[in-house]
mmCIF file of C-alpha atoms in Angstrom:
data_model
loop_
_atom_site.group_PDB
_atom_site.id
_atom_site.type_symbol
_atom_site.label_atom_id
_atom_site.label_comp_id
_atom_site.label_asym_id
_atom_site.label_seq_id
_atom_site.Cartn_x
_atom_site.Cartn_y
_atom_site.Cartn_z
ATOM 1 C CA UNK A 294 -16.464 89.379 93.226
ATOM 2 C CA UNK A 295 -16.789 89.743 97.156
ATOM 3 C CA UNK A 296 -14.455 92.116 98.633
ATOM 4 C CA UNK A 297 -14.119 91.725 102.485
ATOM 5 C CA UNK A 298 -14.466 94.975 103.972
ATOM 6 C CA UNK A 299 -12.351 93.572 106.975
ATOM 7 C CA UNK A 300 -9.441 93.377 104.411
ATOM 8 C CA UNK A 301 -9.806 96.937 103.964
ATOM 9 C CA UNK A 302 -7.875 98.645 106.438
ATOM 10 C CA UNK A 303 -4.886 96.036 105.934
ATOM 11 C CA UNK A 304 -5.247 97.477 102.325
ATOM 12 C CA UNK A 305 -4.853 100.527 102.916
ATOM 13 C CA UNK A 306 -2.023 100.162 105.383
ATOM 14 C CA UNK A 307 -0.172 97.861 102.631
ATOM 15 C CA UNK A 308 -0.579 100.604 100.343
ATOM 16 C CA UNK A 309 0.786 103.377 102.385
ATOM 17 C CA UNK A 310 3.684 101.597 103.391
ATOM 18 C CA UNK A 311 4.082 100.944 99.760
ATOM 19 C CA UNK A 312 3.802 105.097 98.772
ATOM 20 C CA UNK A 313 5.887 105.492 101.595
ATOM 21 C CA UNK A 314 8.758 102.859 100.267
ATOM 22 C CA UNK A 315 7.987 104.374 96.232
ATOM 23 C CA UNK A 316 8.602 108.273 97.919
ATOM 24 C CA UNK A 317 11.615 107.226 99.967
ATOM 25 C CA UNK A 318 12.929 105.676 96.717
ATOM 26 C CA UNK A 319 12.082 108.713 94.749
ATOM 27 C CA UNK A 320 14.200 111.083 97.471
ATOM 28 C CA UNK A 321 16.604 108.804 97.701
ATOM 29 C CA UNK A 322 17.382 107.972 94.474
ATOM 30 C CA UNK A 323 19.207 111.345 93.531
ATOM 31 C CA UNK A 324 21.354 110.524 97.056
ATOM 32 C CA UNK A 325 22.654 107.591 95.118
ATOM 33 C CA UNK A 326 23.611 109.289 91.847
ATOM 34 C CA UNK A 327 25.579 112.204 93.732
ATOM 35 C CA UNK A 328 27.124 109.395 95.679
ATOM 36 C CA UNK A 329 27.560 107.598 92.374
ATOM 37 C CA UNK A 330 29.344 110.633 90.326
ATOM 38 C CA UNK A 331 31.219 111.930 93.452
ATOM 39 C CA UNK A 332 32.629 108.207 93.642
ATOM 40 C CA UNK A 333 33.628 107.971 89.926
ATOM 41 C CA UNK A 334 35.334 111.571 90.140
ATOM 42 C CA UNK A 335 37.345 110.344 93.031
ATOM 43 C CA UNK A 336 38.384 107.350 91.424
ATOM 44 C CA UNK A 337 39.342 108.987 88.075
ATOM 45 C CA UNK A 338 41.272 111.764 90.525
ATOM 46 C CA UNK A 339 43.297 108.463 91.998
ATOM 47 C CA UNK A 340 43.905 107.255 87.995
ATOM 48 C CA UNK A 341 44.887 110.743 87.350
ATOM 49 C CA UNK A 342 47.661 111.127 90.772
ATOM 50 C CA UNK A 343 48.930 107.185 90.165
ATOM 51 C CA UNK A 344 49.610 107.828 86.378
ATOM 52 C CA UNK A 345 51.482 110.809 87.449
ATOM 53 C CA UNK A 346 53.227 109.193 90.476
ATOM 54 C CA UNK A 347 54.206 105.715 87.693
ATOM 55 C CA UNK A 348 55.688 108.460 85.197
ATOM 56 C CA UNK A 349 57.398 110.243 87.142
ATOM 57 C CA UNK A 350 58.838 107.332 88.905
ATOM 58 C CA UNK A 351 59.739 105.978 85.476
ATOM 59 C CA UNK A 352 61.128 108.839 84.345
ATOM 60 C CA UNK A 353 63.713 109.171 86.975
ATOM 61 C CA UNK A 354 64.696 105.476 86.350
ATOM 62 C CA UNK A 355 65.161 105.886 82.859
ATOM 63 C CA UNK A 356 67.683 109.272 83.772
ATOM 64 C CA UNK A 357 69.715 107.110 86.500
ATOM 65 C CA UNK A 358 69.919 104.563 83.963
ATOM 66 C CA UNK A 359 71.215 106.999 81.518
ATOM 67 C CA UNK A 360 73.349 108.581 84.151
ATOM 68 C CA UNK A 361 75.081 105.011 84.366
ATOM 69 C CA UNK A 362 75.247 104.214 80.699
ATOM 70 C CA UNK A 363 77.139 108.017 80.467
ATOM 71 C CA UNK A 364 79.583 106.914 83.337
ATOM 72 C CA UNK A 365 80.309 103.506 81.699
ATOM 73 C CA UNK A 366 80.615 105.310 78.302
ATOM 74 C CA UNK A 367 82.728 107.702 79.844
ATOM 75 C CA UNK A 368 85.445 104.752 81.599
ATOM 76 C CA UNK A 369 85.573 102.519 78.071
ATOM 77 C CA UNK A 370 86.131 106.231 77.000
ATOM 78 C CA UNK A 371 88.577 107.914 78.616
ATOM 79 C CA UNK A 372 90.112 105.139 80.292
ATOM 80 C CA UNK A 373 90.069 101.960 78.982
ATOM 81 C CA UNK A 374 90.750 102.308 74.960
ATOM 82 C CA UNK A 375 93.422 104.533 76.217
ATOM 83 C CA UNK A 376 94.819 104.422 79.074
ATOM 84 C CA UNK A 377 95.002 100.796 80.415
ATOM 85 C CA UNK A 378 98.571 100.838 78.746
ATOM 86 C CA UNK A 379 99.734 102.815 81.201
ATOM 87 C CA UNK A 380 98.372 100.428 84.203
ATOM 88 C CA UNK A 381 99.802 97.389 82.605
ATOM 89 C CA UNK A 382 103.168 99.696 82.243
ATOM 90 C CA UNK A 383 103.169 100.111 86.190
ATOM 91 C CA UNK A 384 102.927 96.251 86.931
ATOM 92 C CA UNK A 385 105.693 95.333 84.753
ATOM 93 C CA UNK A 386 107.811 97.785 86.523
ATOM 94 C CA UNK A 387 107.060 97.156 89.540
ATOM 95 C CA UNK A 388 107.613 93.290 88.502
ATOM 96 C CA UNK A 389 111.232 93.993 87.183
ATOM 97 C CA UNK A 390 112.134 96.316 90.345
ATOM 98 C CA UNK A 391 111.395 93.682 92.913
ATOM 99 C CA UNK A 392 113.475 91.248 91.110
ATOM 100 C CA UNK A 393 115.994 93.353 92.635
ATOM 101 C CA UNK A 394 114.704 92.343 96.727
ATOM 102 C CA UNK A 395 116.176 89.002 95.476
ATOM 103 C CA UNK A 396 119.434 89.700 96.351
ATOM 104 C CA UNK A 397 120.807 90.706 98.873
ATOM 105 C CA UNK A 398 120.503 94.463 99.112
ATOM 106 C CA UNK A 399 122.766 97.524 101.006
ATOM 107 C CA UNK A 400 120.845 100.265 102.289
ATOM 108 C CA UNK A 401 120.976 102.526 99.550
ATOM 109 C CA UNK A 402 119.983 99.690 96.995
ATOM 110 C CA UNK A 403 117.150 99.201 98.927
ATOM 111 C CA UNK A 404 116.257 102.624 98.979
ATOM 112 C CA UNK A 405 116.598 102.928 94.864
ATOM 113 C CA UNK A 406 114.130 100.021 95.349
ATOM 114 C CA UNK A 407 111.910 102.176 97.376
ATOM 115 C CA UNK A 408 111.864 104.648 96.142
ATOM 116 C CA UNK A 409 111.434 104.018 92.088
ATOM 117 C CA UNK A 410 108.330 101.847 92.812
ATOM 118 C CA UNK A 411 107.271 105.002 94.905
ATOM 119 C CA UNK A 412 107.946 107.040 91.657
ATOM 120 C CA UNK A 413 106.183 104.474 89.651
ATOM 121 C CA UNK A 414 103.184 105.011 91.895
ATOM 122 C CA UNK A 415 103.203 108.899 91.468
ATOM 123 C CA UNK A 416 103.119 108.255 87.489
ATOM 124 C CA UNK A 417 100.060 105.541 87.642
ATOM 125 C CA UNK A 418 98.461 108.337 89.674
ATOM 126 C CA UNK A 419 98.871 111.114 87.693
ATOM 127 C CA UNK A 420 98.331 109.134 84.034
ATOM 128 C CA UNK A 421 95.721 106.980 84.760
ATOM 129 C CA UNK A 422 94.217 107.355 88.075
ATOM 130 C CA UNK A 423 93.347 110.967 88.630
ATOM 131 C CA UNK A 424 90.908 110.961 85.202
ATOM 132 C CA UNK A 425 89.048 108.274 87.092
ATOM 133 C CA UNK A 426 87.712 111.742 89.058
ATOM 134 C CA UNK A 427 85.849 112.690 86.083
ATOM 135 C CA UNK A 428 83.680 109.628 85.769
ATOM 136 C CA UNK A 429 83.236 108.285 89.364
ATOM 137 C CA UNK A 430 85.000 109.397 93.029
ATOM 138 C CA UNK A 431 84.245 106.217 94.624
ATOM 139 C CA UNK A 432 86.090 104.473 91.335
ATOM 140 C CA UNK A 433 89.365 106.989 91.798
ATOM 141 C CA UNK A 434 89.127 106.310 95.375
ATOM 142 C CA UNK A 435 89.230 102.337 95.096
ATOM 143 C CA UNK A 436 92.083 102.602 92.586
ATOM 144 C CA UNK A 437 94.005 104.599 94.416
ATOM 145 C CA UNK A 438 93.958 102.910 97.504
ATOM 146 C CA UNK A 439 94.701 99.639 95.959
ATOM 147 C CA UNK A 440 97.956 100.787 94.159
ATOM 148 C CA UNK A 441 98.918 102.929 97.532
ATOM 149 C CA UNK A 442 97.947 99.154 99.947
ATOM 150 C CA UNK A 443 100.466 97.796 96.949
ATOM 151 C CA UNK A 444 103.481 100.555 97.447
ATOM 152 C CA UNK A 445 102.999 100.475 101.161
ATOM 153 C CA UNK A 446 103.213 96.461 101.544
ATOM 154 C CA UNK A 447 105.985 96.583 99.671
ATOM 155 C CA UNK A 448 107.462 99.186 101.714
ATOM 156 C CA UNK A 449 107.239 97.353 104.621
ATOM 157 C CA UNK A 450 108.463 94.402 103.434
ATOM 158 C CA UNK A 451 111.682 95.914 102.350
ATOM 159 C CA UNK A 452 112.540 97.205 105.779
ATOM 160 C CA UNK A 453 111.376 94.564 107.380
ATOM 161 C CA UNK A 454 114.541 92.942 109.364
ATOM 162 C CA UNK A 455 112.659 89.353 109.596
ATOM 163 C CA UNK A 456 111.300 89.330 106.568
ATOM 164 C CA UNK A 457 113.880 87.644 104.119
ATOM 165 C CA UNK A 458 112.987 88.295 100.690
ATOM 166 C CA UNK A 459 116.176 86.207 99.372
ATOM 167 C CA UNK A 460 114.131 83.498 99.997
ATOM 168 C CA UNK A 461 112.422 82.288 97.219
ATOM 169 C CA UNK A 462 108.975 81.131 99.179
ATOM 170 C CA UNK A 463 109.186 84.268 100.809
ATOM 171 C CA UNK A 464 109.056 86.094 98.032
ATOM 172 C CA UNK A 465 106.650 85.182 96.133
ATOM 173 C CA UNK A 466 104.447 85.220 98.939
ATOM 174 C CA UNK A 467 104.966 88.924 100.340
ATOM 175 C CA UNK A 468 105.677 90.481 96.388
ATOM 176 C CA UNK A 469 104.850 88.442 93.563
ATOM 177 C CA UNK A 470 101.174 87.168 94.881
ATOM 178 C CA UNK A 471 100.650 90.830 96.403
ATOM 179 C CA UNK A 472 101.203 91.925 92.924
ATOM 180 C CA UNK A 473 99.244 90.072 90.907
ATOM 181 C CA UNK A 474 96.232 90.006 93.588
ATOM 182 C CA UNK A 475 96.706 93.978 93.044
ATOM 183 C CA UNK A 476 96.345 93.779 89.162
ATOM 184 C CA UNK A 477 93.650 91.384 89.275
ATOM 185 C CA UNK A 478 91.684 93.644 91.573
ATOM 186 C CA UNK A 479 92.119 96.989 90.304
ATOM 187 C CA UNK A 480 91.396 95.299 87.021
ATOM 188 C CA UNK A 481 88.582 93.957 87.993
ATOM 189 C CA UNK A 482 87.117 96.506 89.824
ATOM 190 C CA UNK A 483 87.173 98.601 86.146
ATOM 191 C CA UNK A 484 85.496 95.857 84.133
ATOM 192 C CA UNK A 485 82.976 95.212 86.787
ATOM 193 C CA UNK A 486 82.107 98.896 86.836
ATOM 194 C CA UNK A 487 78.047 99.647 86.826
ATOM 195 C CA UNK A 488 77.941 103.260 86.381
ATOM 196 C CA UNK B 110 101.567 121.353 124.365
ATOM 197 C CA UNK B 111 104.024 123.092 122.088
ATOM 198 C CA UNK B 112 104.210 124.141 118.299
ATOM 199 C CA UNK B 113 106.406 120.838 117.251
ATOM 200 C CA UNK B 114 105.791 117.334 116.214
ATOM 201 C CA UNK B 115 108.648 115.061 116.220
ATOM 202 C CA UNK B 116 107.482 112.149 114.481
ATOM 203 C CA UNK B 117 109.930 109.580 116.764
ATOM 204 C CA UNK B 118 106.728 109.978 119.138
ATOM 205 C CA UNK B 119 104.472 108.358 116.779
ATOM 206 C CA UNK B 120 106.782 105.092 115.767
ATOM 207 C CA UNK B 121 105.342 101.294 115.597
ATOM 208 C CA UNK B 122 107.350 100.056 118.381
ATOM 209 C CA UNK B 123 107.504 95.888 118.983
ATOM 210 C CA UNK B 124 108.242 95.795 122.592
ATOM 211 C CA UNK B 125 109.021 91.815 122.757
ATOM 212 C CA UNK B 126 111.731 92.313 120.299
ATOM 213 C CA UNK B 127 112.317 95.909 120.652
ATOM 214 C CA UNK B 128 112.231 96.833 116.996
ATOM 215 C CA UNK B 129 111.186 100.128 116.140
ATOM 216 C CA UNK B 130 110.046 100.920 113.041
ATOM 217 C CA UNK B 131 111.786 103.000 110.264
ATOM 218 C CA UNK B 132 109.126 103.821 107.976
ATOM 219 C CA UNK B 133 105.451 105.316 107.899
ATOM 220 C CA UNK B 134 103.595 104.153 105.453
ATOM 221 C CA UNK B 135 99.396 103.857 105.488
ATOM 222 C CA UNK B 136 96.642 105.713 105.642
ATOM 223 C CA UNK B 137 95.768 104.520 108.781
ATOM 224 C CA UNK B 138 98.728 105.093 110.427
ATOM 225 C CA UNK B 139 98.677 108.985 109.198
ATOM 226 C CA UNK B 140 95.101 109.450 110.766
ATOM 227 C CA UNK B 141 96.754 107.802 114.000
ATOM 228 C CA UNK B 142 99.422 110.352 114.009
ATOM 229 C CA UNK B 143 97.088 112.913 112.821
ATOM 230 C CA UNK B 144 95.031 112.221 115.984
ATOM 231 C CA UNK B 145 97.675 111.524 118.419
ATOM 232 C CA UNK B 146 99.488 114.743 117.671
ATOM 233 C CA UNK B 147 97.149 116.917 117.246
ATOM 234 C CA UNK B 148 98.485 118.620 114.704
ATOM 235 C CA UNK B 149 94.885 119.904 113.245
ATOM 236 C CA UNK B 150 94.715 122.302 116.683
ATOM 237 C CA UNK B 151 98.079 122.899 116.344
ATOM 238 C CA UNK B 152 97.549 124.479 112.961
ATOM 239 C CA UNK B 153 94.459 126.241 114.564
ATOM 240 C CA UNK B 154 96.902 128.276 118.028
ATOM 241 C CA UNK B 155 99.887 128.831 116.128
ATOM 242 C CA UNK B 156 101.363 130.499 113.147
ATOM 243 C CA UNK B 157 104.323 128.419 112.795
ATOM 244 C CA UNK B 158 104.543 124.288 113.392
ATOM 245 C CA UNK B 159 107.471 122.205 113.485
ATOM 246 C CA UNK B 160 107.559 118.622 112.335
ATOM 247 C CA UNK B 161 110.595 116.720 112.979
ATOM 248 C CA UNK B 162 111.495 113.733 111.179
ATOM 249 C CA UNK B 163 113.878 111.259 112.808
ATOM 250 C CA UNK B 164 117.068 110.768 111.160
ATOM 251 C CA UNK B 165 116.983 107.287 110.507
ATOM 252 C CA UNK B 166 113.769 107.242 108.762
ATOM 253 C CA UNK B 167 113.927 105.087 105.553
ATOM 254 C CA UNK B 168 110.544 105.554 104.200
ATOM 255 C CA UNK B 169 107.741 107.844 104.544
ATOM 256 C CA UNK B 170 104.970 107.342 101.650
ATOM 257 C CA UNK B 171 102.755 109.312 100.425
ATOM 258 C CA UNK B 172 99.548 107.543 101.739
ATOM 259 C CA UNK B 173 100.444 108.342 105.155
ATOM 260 C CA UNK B 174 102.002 112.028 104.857
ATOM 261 C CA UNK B 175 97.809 112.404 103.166
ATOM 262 C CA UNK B 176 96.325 111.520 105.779
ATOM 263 C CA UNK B 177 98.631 113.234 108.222
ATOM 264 C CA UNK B 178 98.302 116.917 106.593
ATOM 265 C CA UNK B 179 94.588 115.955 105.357
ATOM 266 C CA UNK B 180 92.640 118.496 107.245
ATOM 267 C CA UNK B 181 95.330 121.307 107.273
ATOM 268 C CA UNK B 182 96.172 121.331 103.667
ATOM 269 C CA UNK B 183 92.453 121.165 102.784
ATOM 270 C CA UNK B 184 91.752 123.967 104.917
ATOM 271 C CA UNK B 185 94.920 126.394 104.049
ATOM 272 C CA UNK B 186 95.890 125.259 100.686
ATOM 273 C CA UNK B 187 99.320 124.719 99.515
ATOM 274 C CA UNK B 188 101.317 127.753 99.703
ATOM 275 C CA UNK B 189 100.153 128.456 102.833
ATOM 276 C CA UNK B 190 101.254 125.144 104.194
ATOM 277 C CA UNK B 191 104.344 125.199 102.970
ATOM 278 C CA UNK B 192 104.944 128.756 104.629
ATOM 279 C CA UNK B 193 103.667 127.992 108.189
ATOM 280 C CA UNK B 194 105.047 124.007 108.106
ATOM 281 C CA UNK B 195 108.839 123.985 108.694
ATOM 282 C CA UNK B 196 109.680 120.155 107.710
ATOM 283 C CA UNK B 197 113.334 119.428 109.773
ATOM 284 C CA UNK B 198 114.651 116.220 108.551
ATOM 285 C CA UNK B 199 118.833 114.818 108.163
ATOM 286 C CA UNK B 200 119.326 113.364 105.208
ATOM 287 C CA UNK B 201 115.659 111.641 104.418
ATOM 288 C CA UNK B 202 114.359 112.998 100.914
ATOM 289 C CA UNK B 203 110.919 113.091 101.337
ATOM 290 C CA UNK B 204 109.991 116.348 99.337
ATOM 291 C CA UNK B 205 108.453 114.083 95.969
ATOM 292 C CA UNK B 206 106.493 111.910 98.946
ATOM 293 C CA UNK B 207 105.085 115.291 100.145
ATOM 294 C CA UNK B 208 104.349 116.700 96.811
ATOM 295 C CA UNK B 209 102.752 113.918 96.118
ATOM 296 C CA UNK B 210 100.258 113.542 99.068
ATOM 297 C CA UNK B 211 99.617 117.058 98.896
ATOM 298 C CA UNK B 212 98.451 117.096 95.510
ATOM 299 C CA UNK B 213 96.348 114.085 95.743
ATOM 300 C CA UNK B 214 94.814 116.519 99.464
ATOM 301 C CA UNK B 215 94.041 119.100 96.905
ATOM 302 C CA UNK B 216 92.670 116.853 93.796
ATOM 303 C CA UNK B 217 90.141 115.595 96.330
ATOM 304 C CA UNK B 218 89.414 118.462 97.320
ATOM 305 C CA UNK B 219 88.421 119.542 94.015
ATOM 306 C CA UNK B 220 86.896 116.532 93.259
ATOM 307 C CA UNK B 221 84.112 117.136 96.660
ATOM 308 C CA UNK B 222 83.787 120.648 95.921
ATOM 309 C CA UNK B 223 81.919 119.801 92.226
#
């Protein structure tokens, strides 16, 4: 076989660049695996921090969620199975009171009006409103400020010189409809209750 | 400005037909009153305050007597109310009203403080 010397240097050069690719490969080779491991310990630091970050995100869900089953338990509780007897009690006296604002009234008449569904107010409060405290403020708040918006319309209406409550249309527009829009609220508000 | 309140000051007045009104009732008109007197620094520069309630008041409610002795009976409690507050009224019962606000003052106050 005829070997042309001439080839020879080109050879030789293809072979050193060749050594020199297979030696760079050799040093760089362990560069890779570092990179490699360092790169899969990172990424099993991130699995480690996420699991973490998804349990303890979980966990707090699943105690808020108790929190609100607790408060719910608490209202069927304390209140409702018990106690709603005693906000059905205040409508229907407040209903049979008013019937009274269909005459016509002296002062003191209208003050025994005043005053009883006043009275009737204090007893909702102290019966049934003020355990609403143990399960939720912003529920005992609501409640009370309905019943109080109820008391104080009716209030005004009573002294109210051009407001004439002998008149039928009248009311059942500034009583009877207040009323039952009260009721329907307040109930409302309990049932819908989320915790 | 003196140690009294005379709640005549603080009455819904309808100029056009010049009816003034005979009742307080509301929480928002007890944080009116509440602001326009000035009864919270009152309570702060003097011992004793005077409220005066007109005579021919018909109704005062307990929503609006709460919001009117709010800060002071959450800040000096009952007793201590009732011992520097001298109430002058003619005729009006309002002591059950009063009771009343004053122990829904403290129940939320007891309610915030848990």
């Amino acid at each position: 076989m005829h070997c042309d010397i001439s080839l020879l240097p080109q050879l030789s050069d293809t072979s050193l660049v060749i050594n020199n690719i297979f030696i760079q490969k050799q040093v760089s080779l362990p560069i890779l695996d570092s990179i490699y491991k360092i790169a899969m310990i990172l990424i099993a630091a991130f699995n480690i921090a996420f699991a973490l970050y998804i349990f303890k995100v979980k966990n707090k869900k699943d105690n808020d969620s108790e929190e609100k089953n607790r408060r719910i338990g608490f209202l069927k509780t304390l209140v409702l199975d018990h106690s709603m007897i005693d906000l059905y009690r205040f409508f229907s006296l407040i209903d049979i009171e008013t019937l009274r604002l269909k005459s016509k009234l002296s002062k003191l008449e209208k003050k025994e009006v005043n005053d009883a569904i006043i009275a009737f107010g204090i007893e909702l409060r102290q019966r049934f409103i003020d355990p609403l405290i143990a399960i939720d403020n912003g529920l005992y708040s609501n409640v009370l400020h309905a019943v109080d918006e109820l008391i104080d319309g009716i209030t005004n209406c009573i002294y109210d010189e051009g407001i004439n409550l002998t008149h039928k249309p009248k009311f059942e527009e500034q009583i009877n409809q207040k009323i039952q829009k009260t009721k329907t609220s307040i109930i409302s508000t309990l049932f819908s209750y989320k915790g | 400005m003196n140690n009294e309140i005379n709640l005549d000051d603080y009455r819904s007045r309808d100029k056009v037909n010049k009816i003034v009104s005979k009742v307080f009732t509301g929480r928002d008109r007890g944080v009116v009153v509440r602001e326009k007197s000035k009864i919270d620094e009152l309570e702060n520069d003097y011992e004793n305050v005077r409220i005066v309630i007109p005579e021919d008041i018909y109704s005062i409610n307990p929503s609006f007597f709460e919001e009117l002795f709010y800060n002071v009976v959450k800040k000096i409690g009952k007793d201590e109310f009732f011992q520097r507050f001298e109430i002058e009224y003619q005729g009006y019962d309002f002591s059950d009203k009063l009771t009343e606000a004053i122990e829904r003052i403290l129940r939320d106050r007891n309610a915030l403080e848990k």
